[in-house]
Amino acid sequence: MAKNPIQNPEQMYRYILNNMLDESESLRLLRETTSTMEHSMMQISPDQGQFMALMVKLMGARSIVEIGTFTGYSALAMAQALPVDGKLIACDVSSEWTSVGRPYWEHANVDDKIDLRLASALDTLDELLNSDFRDTVDIVFIDADKENGVAYYERSLQLLRPGGLVIVDNAFWGGAVADPDNTEADTEAIRELTRLIAKDTRVDSSMIAVGDGLLLARKREVEH
């Protein structure tokens, strides 16, 4: 039986963290370190990291591409869920931000699973598409600049194997996407990508209320 919408989402969120959060020491330390930084709001929430790690395991993923790494919390969460021979290619442009996470990747003994590429993400994705990665990747996580969201998504679908999964962060954009008066460029870019995925016959999709909202798109085995 359906219940009324949650009346106190902050209280409910604390309940989730208090009762279901399973965060490694390395993740906790990295999260706490990042929380002191000027752009700490760019870090995903710990429950989102746990959800994404579960998706890695449910997918039986061995290869991941991450577009936008920041200090590396999401990369660490997913890398810890990969098998010993799994690989995560992390795309970012900032050596300053990613250097924060490296010691914690090493602390968790997963630094050998993470291949950090410091360059334009579009350039890195094109390089991967021109090598042996096309139609092979299990999961792509998109958490970078919003203006290139469609371009990231289209390349992600080419990289993914049939049955592979795209995870797009910031689908809610702090609630801005639901505000008809908000026409800022990033908000409009997220709306455009959402509309594209919702109507895309190449994928099965869903939007869920985890973190700042996640868009999930599974590449169909046979395109319709």
PDB file of C-alpha atoms in Angstrom:
ATOM      1  CA  MET A   1       0.000   0.000   0.000  1.00  0.00           C
ATOM      2  CA  ALA A   2       1.392   3.385  -1.027  1.00  0.00           C
ATOM      3  CA  LYS A   3       2.250   5.796   1.762  1.00  0.00           C
ATOM      4  CA  ASN A   4       2.284   9.578   1.766  1.00  0.00           C
ATOM      5  CA  PRO A   5       5.522  11.284   0.624  1.00  0.00           C
ATOM      6  CA  ILE A   6       8.210  11.486   3.285  1.00  0.00           C
ATOM      7  CA  GLN A   7       7.456  14.446   5.526  1.00  0.00           C
ATOM      8  CA  ASN A   8      10.979  14.866   6.906  1.00  0.00           C
ATOM      9  CA  PRO A   9      13.549  13.869   4.264  1.00  0.00           C
ATOM     10  CA  GLU A  10      16.512  14.975   6.384  1.00  0.00           C
ATOM     11  CA  GLN A  11      15.403  12.725   9.241  1.00  0.00           C
ATOM     12  CA  MET A  12      14.903   9.879   6.785  1.00  0.00           C
ATOM     13  CA  TYR A  13      18.363  10.444   5.328  1.00  0.00           C
ATOM     14  CA  ARG A  14      19.933  10.275   8.790  1.00  0.00           C
ATOM     15  CA  TYR A  15      18.036   7.026   9.328  1.00  0.00           C
ATOM     16  CA  ILE A  16      19.581   5.586   6.147  1.00  0.00           C
ATOM     17  CA  LEU A  17      23.091   6.617   7.148  1.00  0.00           C
ATOM     18  CA  ASN A  18      22.681   5.345  10.705  1.00  0.00           C
ATOM     19  CA  ASN A  19      21.251   1.984   9.708  1.00  0.00           C
ATOM     20  CA  MET A  20      22.519   1.041   6.248  1.00  0.00           C
ATOM     21  CA  LEU A  21      25.812   2.801   5.572  1.00  0.00           C
ATOM     22  CA  ASP A  22      28.721   0.421   5.046  1.00  0.00           C
ATOM     23  CA  GLU A  23      31.728   2.651   4.388  1.00  0.00           C
ATOM     24  CA  SER A  24      35.328   1.465   4.433  1.00  0.00           C
ATOM     25  CA  GLU A  25      37.905   3.346   6.475  1.00  0.00           C
ATOM     26  CA  SER A  26      39.587   4.563   3.289  1.00  0.00           C
ATOM     27  CA  LEU A  27      36.318   5.963   1.968  1.00  0.00           C
ATOM     28  CA  ARG A  28      35.492   7.612   5.280  1.00  0.00           C
ATOM     29  CA  LEU A  29      38.906   9.248   5.520  1.00  0.00           C
ATOM     30  CA  LEU A  30      38.723  10.531   1.954  1.00  0.00           C
ATOM     31  CA  ARG A  31      35.215  11.872   2.506  1.00  0.00           C
ATOM     32  CA  GLU A  32      36.285  13.668   5.669  1.00  0.00           C
ATOM     33  CA  THR A  33      39.338  15.143   3.942  1.00  0.00           C
ATOM     34  CA  THR A  34      37.266  16.341   0.984  1.00  0.00           C
ATOM     35  CA  SER A  35      34.650  17.884   3.297  1.00  0.00           C
ATOM     36  CA  THR A  36      37.229  20.513   4.330  1.00  0.00           C
ATOM     37  CA  MET A  37      37.788  21.650   0.735  1.00  0.00           C
ATOM     38  CA  GLU A  38      36.243  24.678  -0.944  1.00  0.00           C
ATOM     39  CA  HIS A  39      34.325  22.616  -3.520  1.00  0.00           C
ATOM     40  CA  SER A  40      33.369  19.790  -1.180  1.00  0.00           C
ATOM     41  CA  MET A  41      29.773  19.821  -2.449  1.00  0.00           C
ATOM     42  CA  MET A  42      31.058  18.181  -5.638  1.00  0.00           C
ATOM     43  CA  GLN A  43      31.703  14.936  -3.761  1.00  0.00           C
ATOM     44  CA  ILE A  44      29.018  12.267  -4.004  1.00  0.00           C
ATOM     45  CA  SER A  45      27.221  11.222  -0.818  1.00  0.00           C
ATOM     46  CA  PRO A  46      28.347   8.064   1.003  1.00  0.00           C
ATOM     47  CA  ASP A  47      25.036   6.295   0.401  1.00  0.00           C
ATOM     48  CA  GLN A  48      25.420   6.984  -3.309  1.00  0.00           C
ATOM     49  CA  GLY A  49      28.907   5.504  -3.230  1.00  0.00           C
ATOM     50  CA  GLN A  50      27.514   2.407  -1.540  1.00  0.00           C
ATOM     51  CA  PHE A  51      24.720   2.129  -4.121  1.00  0.00           C
ATOM     52  CA  MET A  52      27.169   2.399  -7.006  1.00  0.00           C
ATOM     53  CA  ALA A  53      29.427  -0.232  -5.462  1.00  0.00           C
ATOM     54  CA  LEU A  54      26.414  -2.533  -5.243  1.00  0.00           C
ATOM     55  CA  MET A  55      25.657  -1.887  -8.927  1.00  0.00           C
ATOM     56  CA  VAL A  56      29.231  -2.859  -9.795  1.00  0.00           C
ATOM     57  CA  LYS A  57      28.760  -6.159  -8.012  1.00  0.00           C
ATOM     58  CA  LEU A  58      25.270  -6.788  -9.392  1.00  0.00           C
ATOM     59  CA  MET A  59      26.543  -6.139 -12.924  1.00  0.00           C
ATOM     60  CA  GLY A  60      29.542  -8.404 -12.396  1.00  0.00           C
ATOM     61  CA  ALA A  61      31.497  -5.452 -13.749  1.00  0.00           C
ATOM     62  CA  ARG A  62      35.177  -5.780 -14.625  1.00  0.00           C
ATOM     63  CA  SER A  63      35.610  -2.513 -16.527  1.00  0.00           C
ATOM     64  CA  ILE A  64      34.396   0.984 -15.623  1.00  0.00           C
ATOM     65  CA  VAL A  65      34.898   4.412 -17.152  1.00  0.00           C
ATOM     66  CA  GLU A  66      34.361   7.394 -14.878  1.00  0.00           C
ATOM     67  CA  ILE A  67      33.877  10.832 -16.424  1.00  0.00           C
ATOM     68  CA  GLY A  68      34.692  13.364 -13.708  1.00  0.00           C
ATOM     69  CA  THR A  69      36.633  12.149 -10.688  1.00  0.00           C
ATOM     70  CA  PHE A  70      37.123  15.174  -8.386  1.00  0.00           C
ATOM     71  CA  THR A  71      38.976  13.841  -5.303  1.00  0.00           C
ATOM     72  CA  GLY A  72      38.245  10.233  -6.159  1.00  0.00           C
ATOM     73  CA  TYR A  73      35.570   9.087  -3.704  1.00  0.00           C
ATOM     74  CA  SER A  74      33.351   7.544  -6.366  1.00  0.00           C
ATOM     75  CA  ALA A  75      36.346   5.954  -8.086  1.00  0.00           C
ATOM     76  CA  LEU A  76      37.411   4.434  -4.774  1.00  0.00           C
ATOM     77  CA  ALA A  77      33.911   3.162  -3.978  1.00  0.00           C
ATOM     78  CA  MET A  78      33.602   1.421  -7.341  1.00  0.00           C
ATOM     79  CA  ALA A  79      37.199   0.183  -7.475  1.00  0.00           C
ATOM     80  CA  GLN A  80      36.772  -1.545  -4.112  1.00  0.00           C
ATOM     81  CA  ALA A  81      33.793  -3.418  -5.597  1.00  0.00           C
ATOM     82  CA  LEU A  82      35.698  -4.578  -8.678  1.00  0.00           C
ATOM     83  CA  PRO A  83      37.338  -8.024  -8.814  1.00  0.00           C
ATOM     84  CA  VAL A  84      41.115  -8.178  -8.456  1.00  0.00           C
ATOM     85  CA  ASP A  85      41.618  -7.944 -12.218  1.00  0.00           C
ATOM     86  CA  GLY A  86      39.048  -5.176 -12.697  1.00  0.00           C
ATOM     87  CA  LYS A  87      39.948  -1.761 -14.088  1.00  0.00           C
ATOM     88  CA  LEU A  88      38.496   1.721 -13.728  1.00  0.00           C
ATOM     89  CA  ILE A  89      39.568   4.459 -16.129  1.00  0.00           C
ATOM     90  CA  ALA A  90      39.121   7.800 -14.366  1.00  0.00           C
ATOM     91  CA  CYS A  91      38.838  10.887 -16.587  1.00  0.00           C
ATOM     92  CA  ASP A  92      39.554  14.308 -15.108  1.00  0.00           C
ATOM     93  CA  VAL A  93      41.436  17.505 -15.893  1.00  0.00           C
ATOM     94  CA  SER A  94      42.613  18.440 -12.385  1.00  0.00           C
ATOM     95  CA  SER A  95      45.819  17.010 -10.968  1.00  0.00           C
ATOM     96  CA  GLU A  96      45.203  19.100  -7.830  1.00  0.00           C
ATOM     97  CA  TRP A  97      41.855  17.510  -6.986  1.00  0.00           C
ATOM     98  CA  THR A  98      42.712  13.962  -8.022  1.00  0.00           C
ATOM     99  CA  SER A  99      45.958  14.072  -6.034  1.00  0.00           C
ATOM    100  CA  VAL A 100      43.841  14.316  -2.888  1.00  0.00           C
ATOM    101  CA  GLY A 101      42.397  10.885  -3.522  1.00  0.00           C
ATOM    102  CA  ARG A 102      45.522   9.002  -4.585  1.00  0.00           C
ATOM    103  CA  PRO A 103      46.786   8.293  -1.039  1.00  0.00           C
ATOM    104  CA  TYR A 104      43.397   6.843  -0.127  1.00  0.00           C
ATOM    105  CA  TRP A 105      43.362   4.653  -3.237  1.00  0.00           C
ATOM    106  CA  GLU A 106      46.716   3.345  -2.044  1.00  0.00           C
ATOM    107  CA  HIS A 107      45.422   2.995   1.520  1.00  0.00           C
ATOM    108  CA  ALA A 108      42.627   0.771   0.183  1.00  0.00           C
ATOM    109  CA  ASN A 109      45.071  -1.194  -2.025  1.00  0.00           C
ATOM    110  CA  VAL A 110      43.098  -0.417  -5.180  1.00  0.00           C
ATOM    111  CA  ASP A 111      45.423   2.129  -6.799  1.00  0.00           C
ATOM    112  CA  ASP A 112      46.503  -0.530  -9.309  1.00  0.00           C
ATOM    113  CA  LYS A 113      42.878  -0.856 -10.454  1.00  0.00           C
ATOM    114  CA  ILE A 114      42.494   2.878 -11.194  1.00  0.00           C
ATOM    115  CA  ASP A 115      43.923   4.277 -14.423  1.00  0.00           C
ATOM    116  CA  LEU A 116      43.762   8.069 -14.090  1.00  0.00           C
ATOM    117  CA  ARG A 117      43.750   9.973 -17.384  1.00  0.00           C
ATOM    118  CA  LEU A 118      44.375  13.711 -16.934  1.00  0.00           C
ATOM    119  CA  ALA A 119      43.037  15.228 -20.127  1.00  0.00           C
ATOM    120  CA  SER A 120      39.828  16.441 -21.702  1.00  0.00           C
ATOM    121  CA  ALA A 121      37.295  13.678 -21.057  1.00  0.00           C
ATOM    122  CA  LEU A 122      36.016  13.895 -24.625  1.00  0.00           C
ATOM    123  CA  ASP A 123      39.553  13.354 -25.919  1.00  0.00           C
ATOM    124  CA  THR A 124      40.051  10.383 -23.600  1.00  0.00           C
ATOM    125  CA  LEU A 125      36.707   8.865 -24.607  1.00  0.00           C
ATOM    126  CA  ASP A 126      37.566   9.259 -28.282  1.00  0.00           C
ATOM    127  CA  GLU A 127      40.918   7.576 -27.683  1.00  0.00           C
ATOM    128  CA  LEU A 128      39.163   4.666 -26.004  1.00  0.00           C
ATOM    129  CA  LEU A 129      36.687   4.387 -28.872  1.00  0.00           C
ATOM    130  CA  ASN A 130      39.555   4.285 -31.339  1.00  0.00           C
ATOM    131  CA  SER A 131      41.261   1.466 -29.444  1.00  0.00           C
ATOM    132  CA  ASP A 132      39.884  -1.805 -28.113  1.00  0.00           C
ATOM    133  CA  PHE A 133      37.243  -0.455 -25.718  1.00  0.00           C
ATOM    134  CA  ARG A 134      34.269  -0.048 -28.041  1.00  0.00           C
ATOM    135  CA  ASP A 135      31.350  -2.304 -26.949  1.00  0.00           C
ATOM    136  CA  THR A 136      33.338  -3.714 -24.009  1.00  0.00           C
ATOM    137  CA  VAL A 137      32.834  -1.483 -20.954  1.00  0.00           C
ATOM    138  CA  ASP A 138      30.443  -2.622 -18.214  1.00  0.00           C
ATOM    139  CA  ILE A 139      29.652   0.710 -16.499  1.00  0.00           C
ATOM    140  CA  VAL A 140      30.155   4.384 -17.327  1.00  0.00           C
ATOM    141  CA  PHE A 141      29.650   6.945 -14.576  1.00  0.00           C
ATOM    142  CA  ILE A 142      29.088  10.526 -15.792  1.00  0.00           C
ATOM    143  CA  ASP A 143      29.758  13.216 -13.194  1.00  0.00           C
ATOM    144  CA  ALA A 144      31.427  16.074 -15.038  1.00  0.00           C
ATOM    145  CA  ASP A 145      30.512  19.419 -16.630  1.00  0.00           C
ATOM    146  CA  LYS A 146      26.864  19.485 -17.669  1.00  0.00           C
ATOM    147  CA  GLU A 147      27.223  21.273 -20.994  1.00  0.00           C
ATOM    148  CA  ASN A 148      28.876  18.197 -22.519  1.00  0.00           C
ATOM    149  CA  GLY A 149      26.397  15.757 -20.988  1.00  0.00           C
ATOM    150  CA  VAL A 150      24.890  14.638 -24.299  1.00  0.00           C
ATOM    151  CA  ALA A 151      28.330  14.188 -25.862  1.00  0.00           C
ATOM    152  CA  TYR A 152      29.477  12.135 -22.874  1.00  0.00           C
ATOM    153  CA  TYR A 153      26.338  10.014 -23.034  1.00  0.00           C
ATOM    154  CA  GLU A 154      26.617   9.277 -26.754  1.00  0.00           C
ATOM    155  CA  ARG A 155      30.235   8.189 -26.396  1.00  0.00           C
ATOM    156  CA  SER A 156      29.347   6.149 -23.333  1.00  0.00           C
ATOM    157  CA  LEU A 157      26.789   4.134 -25.291  1.00  0.00           C
ATOM    158  CA  GLN A 158      29.436   3.344 -27.888  1.00  0.00           C
ATOM    159  CA  LEU A 159      31.843   2.174 -25.197  1.00  0.00           C
ATOM    160  CA  LEU A 160      29.299   0.022 -23.352  1.00  0.00           C
ATOM    161  CA  ARG A 161      28.769  -3.640 -24.055  1.00  0.00           C
ATOM    162  CA  PRO A 162      25.172  -4.717 -24.644  1.00  0.00           C
ATOM    163  CA  GLY A 163      23.602  -4.842 -21.188  1.00  0.00           C
ATOM    164  CA  GLY A 164      26.092  -2.263 -19.901  1.00  0.00           C
ATOM    165  CA  LEU A 165      25.016   0.609 -17.686  1.00  0.00           C
ATOM    166  CA  VAL A 166      25.347   4.401 -17.819  1.00  0.00           C
ATOM    167  CA  ILE A 167      24.964   6.171 -14.464  1.00  0.00           C
ATOM    168  CA  VAL A 168      24.485   9.942 -14.694  1.00  0.00           C
ATOM    169  CA  ASP A 169      24.905  12.027 -11.541  1.00  0.00           C
ATOM    170  CA  ASN A 170      23.116  15.281 -10.579  1.00  0.00           C
ATOM    171  CA  ALA A 171      19.848  14.429 -12.302  1.00  0.00           C
ATOM    172  CA  PHE A 172      18.045  16.624  -9.742  1.00  0.00           C
ATOM    173  CA  TRP A 173      20.617  19.468  -9.720  1.00  0.00           C
ATOM    174  CA  GLY A 174      19.529  20.388  -6.217  1.00  0.00           C
ATOM    175  CA  GLY A 175      15.904  20.530  -7.351  1.00  0.00           C
ATOM    176  CA  ALA A 176      16.599  23.148 -10.013  1.00  0.00           C
ATOM    177  CA  VAL A 177      15.421  20.913 -12.867  1.00  0.00           C
ATOM    178  CA  ALA A 178      11.885  20.921 -11.420  1.00  0.00           C
ATOM    179  CA  ASP A 179      11.766  24.724 -11.184  1.00  0.00           C
ATOM    180  CA  PRO A 180      10.272  26.093 -14.429  1.00  0.00           C
ATOM    181  CA  ASP A 181      11.741  29.512 -13.682  1.00  0.00           C
ATOM    182  CA  ASN A 182      15.291  28.161 -13.631  1.00  0.00           C
ATOM    183  CA  THR A 183      16.705  28.449 -17.145  1.00  0.00           C
ATOM    184  CA  GLU A 184      20.406  28.453 -16.290  1.00  0.00           C
ATOM    185  CA  ALA A 185      22.658  26.736 -18.816  1.00  0.00           C
ATOM    186  CA  ASP A 186      23.582  23.773 -16.605  1.00  0.00           C
ATOM    187  CA  THR A 187      19.954  23.207 -15.618  1.00  0.00           C
ATOM    188  CA  GLU A 188      18.829  23.239 -19.230  1.00  0.00           C
ATOM    189  CA  ALA A 189      21.661  20.869 -20.198  1.00  0.00           C
ATOM    190  CA  ILE A 190      20.551  18.350 -17.577  1.00  0.00           C
ATOM    191  CA  ARG A 191      16.946  18.620 -18.754  1.00  0.00           C
ATOM    192  CA  GLU A 192      18.062  18.038 -22.343  1.00  0.00           C
ATOM    193  CA  LEU A 193      19.985  14.903 -21.376  1.00  0.00           C
ATOM    194  CA  THR A 194      17.069  13.635 -19.291  1.00  0.00           C
ATOM    195  CA  ARG A 195      14.658  14.062 -22.193  1.00  0.00           C
ATOM    196  CA  LEU A 196      17.085  12.295 -24.523  1.00  0.00           C
ATOM    197  CA  ILE A 197      17.534   9.293 -22.233  1.00  0.00           C
ATOM    198  CA  ALA A 198      13.803   9.037 -21.481  1.00  0.00           C
ATOM    199  CA  LYS A 199      12.992   8.710 -25.196  1.00  0.00           C
ATOM    200  CA  ASP A 200      16.094   6.754 -26.244  1.00  0.00           C
ATOM    201  CA  THR A 201      15.051   3.389 -27.707  1.00  0.00           C
ATOM    202  CA  ARG A 202      18.627   2.140 -27.343  1.00  0.00           C
ATOM    203  CA  VAL A 203      18.308   1.923 -23.556  1.00  0.00           C
ATOM    204  CA  ASP A 204      16.059   0.983 -20.654  1.00  0.00           C
ATOM    205  CA  SER A 205      16.120   3.839 -18.166  1.00  0.00           C
ATOM    206  CA  SER A 206      15.053   5.031 -14.743  1.00  0.00           C
ATOM    207  CA  MET A 207      15.624   8.007 -12.452  1.00  0.00           C
ATOM    208  CA  ILE A 208      16.094   7.395  -8.745  1.00  0.00           C
ATOM    209  CA  ALA A 209      16.336   9.593  -5.657  1.00  0.00           C
ATOM    210  CA  VAL A 210      19.848   8.710  -4.523  1.00  0.00           C
ATOM    211  CA  GLY A 211      22.232  11.556  -3.739  1.00  0.00           C
ATOM    212  CA  ASP A 212      21.443  14.464  -6.062  1.00  0.00           C
ATOM    213  CA  GLY A 213      19.451  12.139  -8.298  1.00  0.00           C
ATOM    214  CA  LEU A 214      20.780   9.413 -10.575  1.00  0.00           C
ATOM    215  CA  LEU A 215      19.780   8.622 -14.138  1.00  0.00           C
ATOM    216  CA  LEU A 216      20.305   4.959 -14.999  1.00  0.00           C
ATOM    217  CA  ALA A 217      20.366   3.792 -18.604  1.00  0.00           C
ATOM    218  CA  ARG A 218      20.986   0.157 -19.546  1.00  0.00           C
ATOM    219  CA  LYS A 219      22.122  -0.444 -23.117  1.00  0.00           C
ATOM    220  CA  ARG A 220      19.767  -2.884 -24.768  1.00  0.00           C
ATOM    221  CA  GLU A 221      21.156  -6.072 -26.272  1.00  0.00           C
ATOM    222  CA  VAL A 222      19.100  -5.515 -29.427  1.00  0.00           C
ATOM    223  CA  GLU A 223      18.340  -1.965 -30.448  1.00  0.00           C
ATOM    224  CA  HIS A 224      14.672  -1.283 -31.199  1.00  0.00           C
TER     225      HIS A 224
END
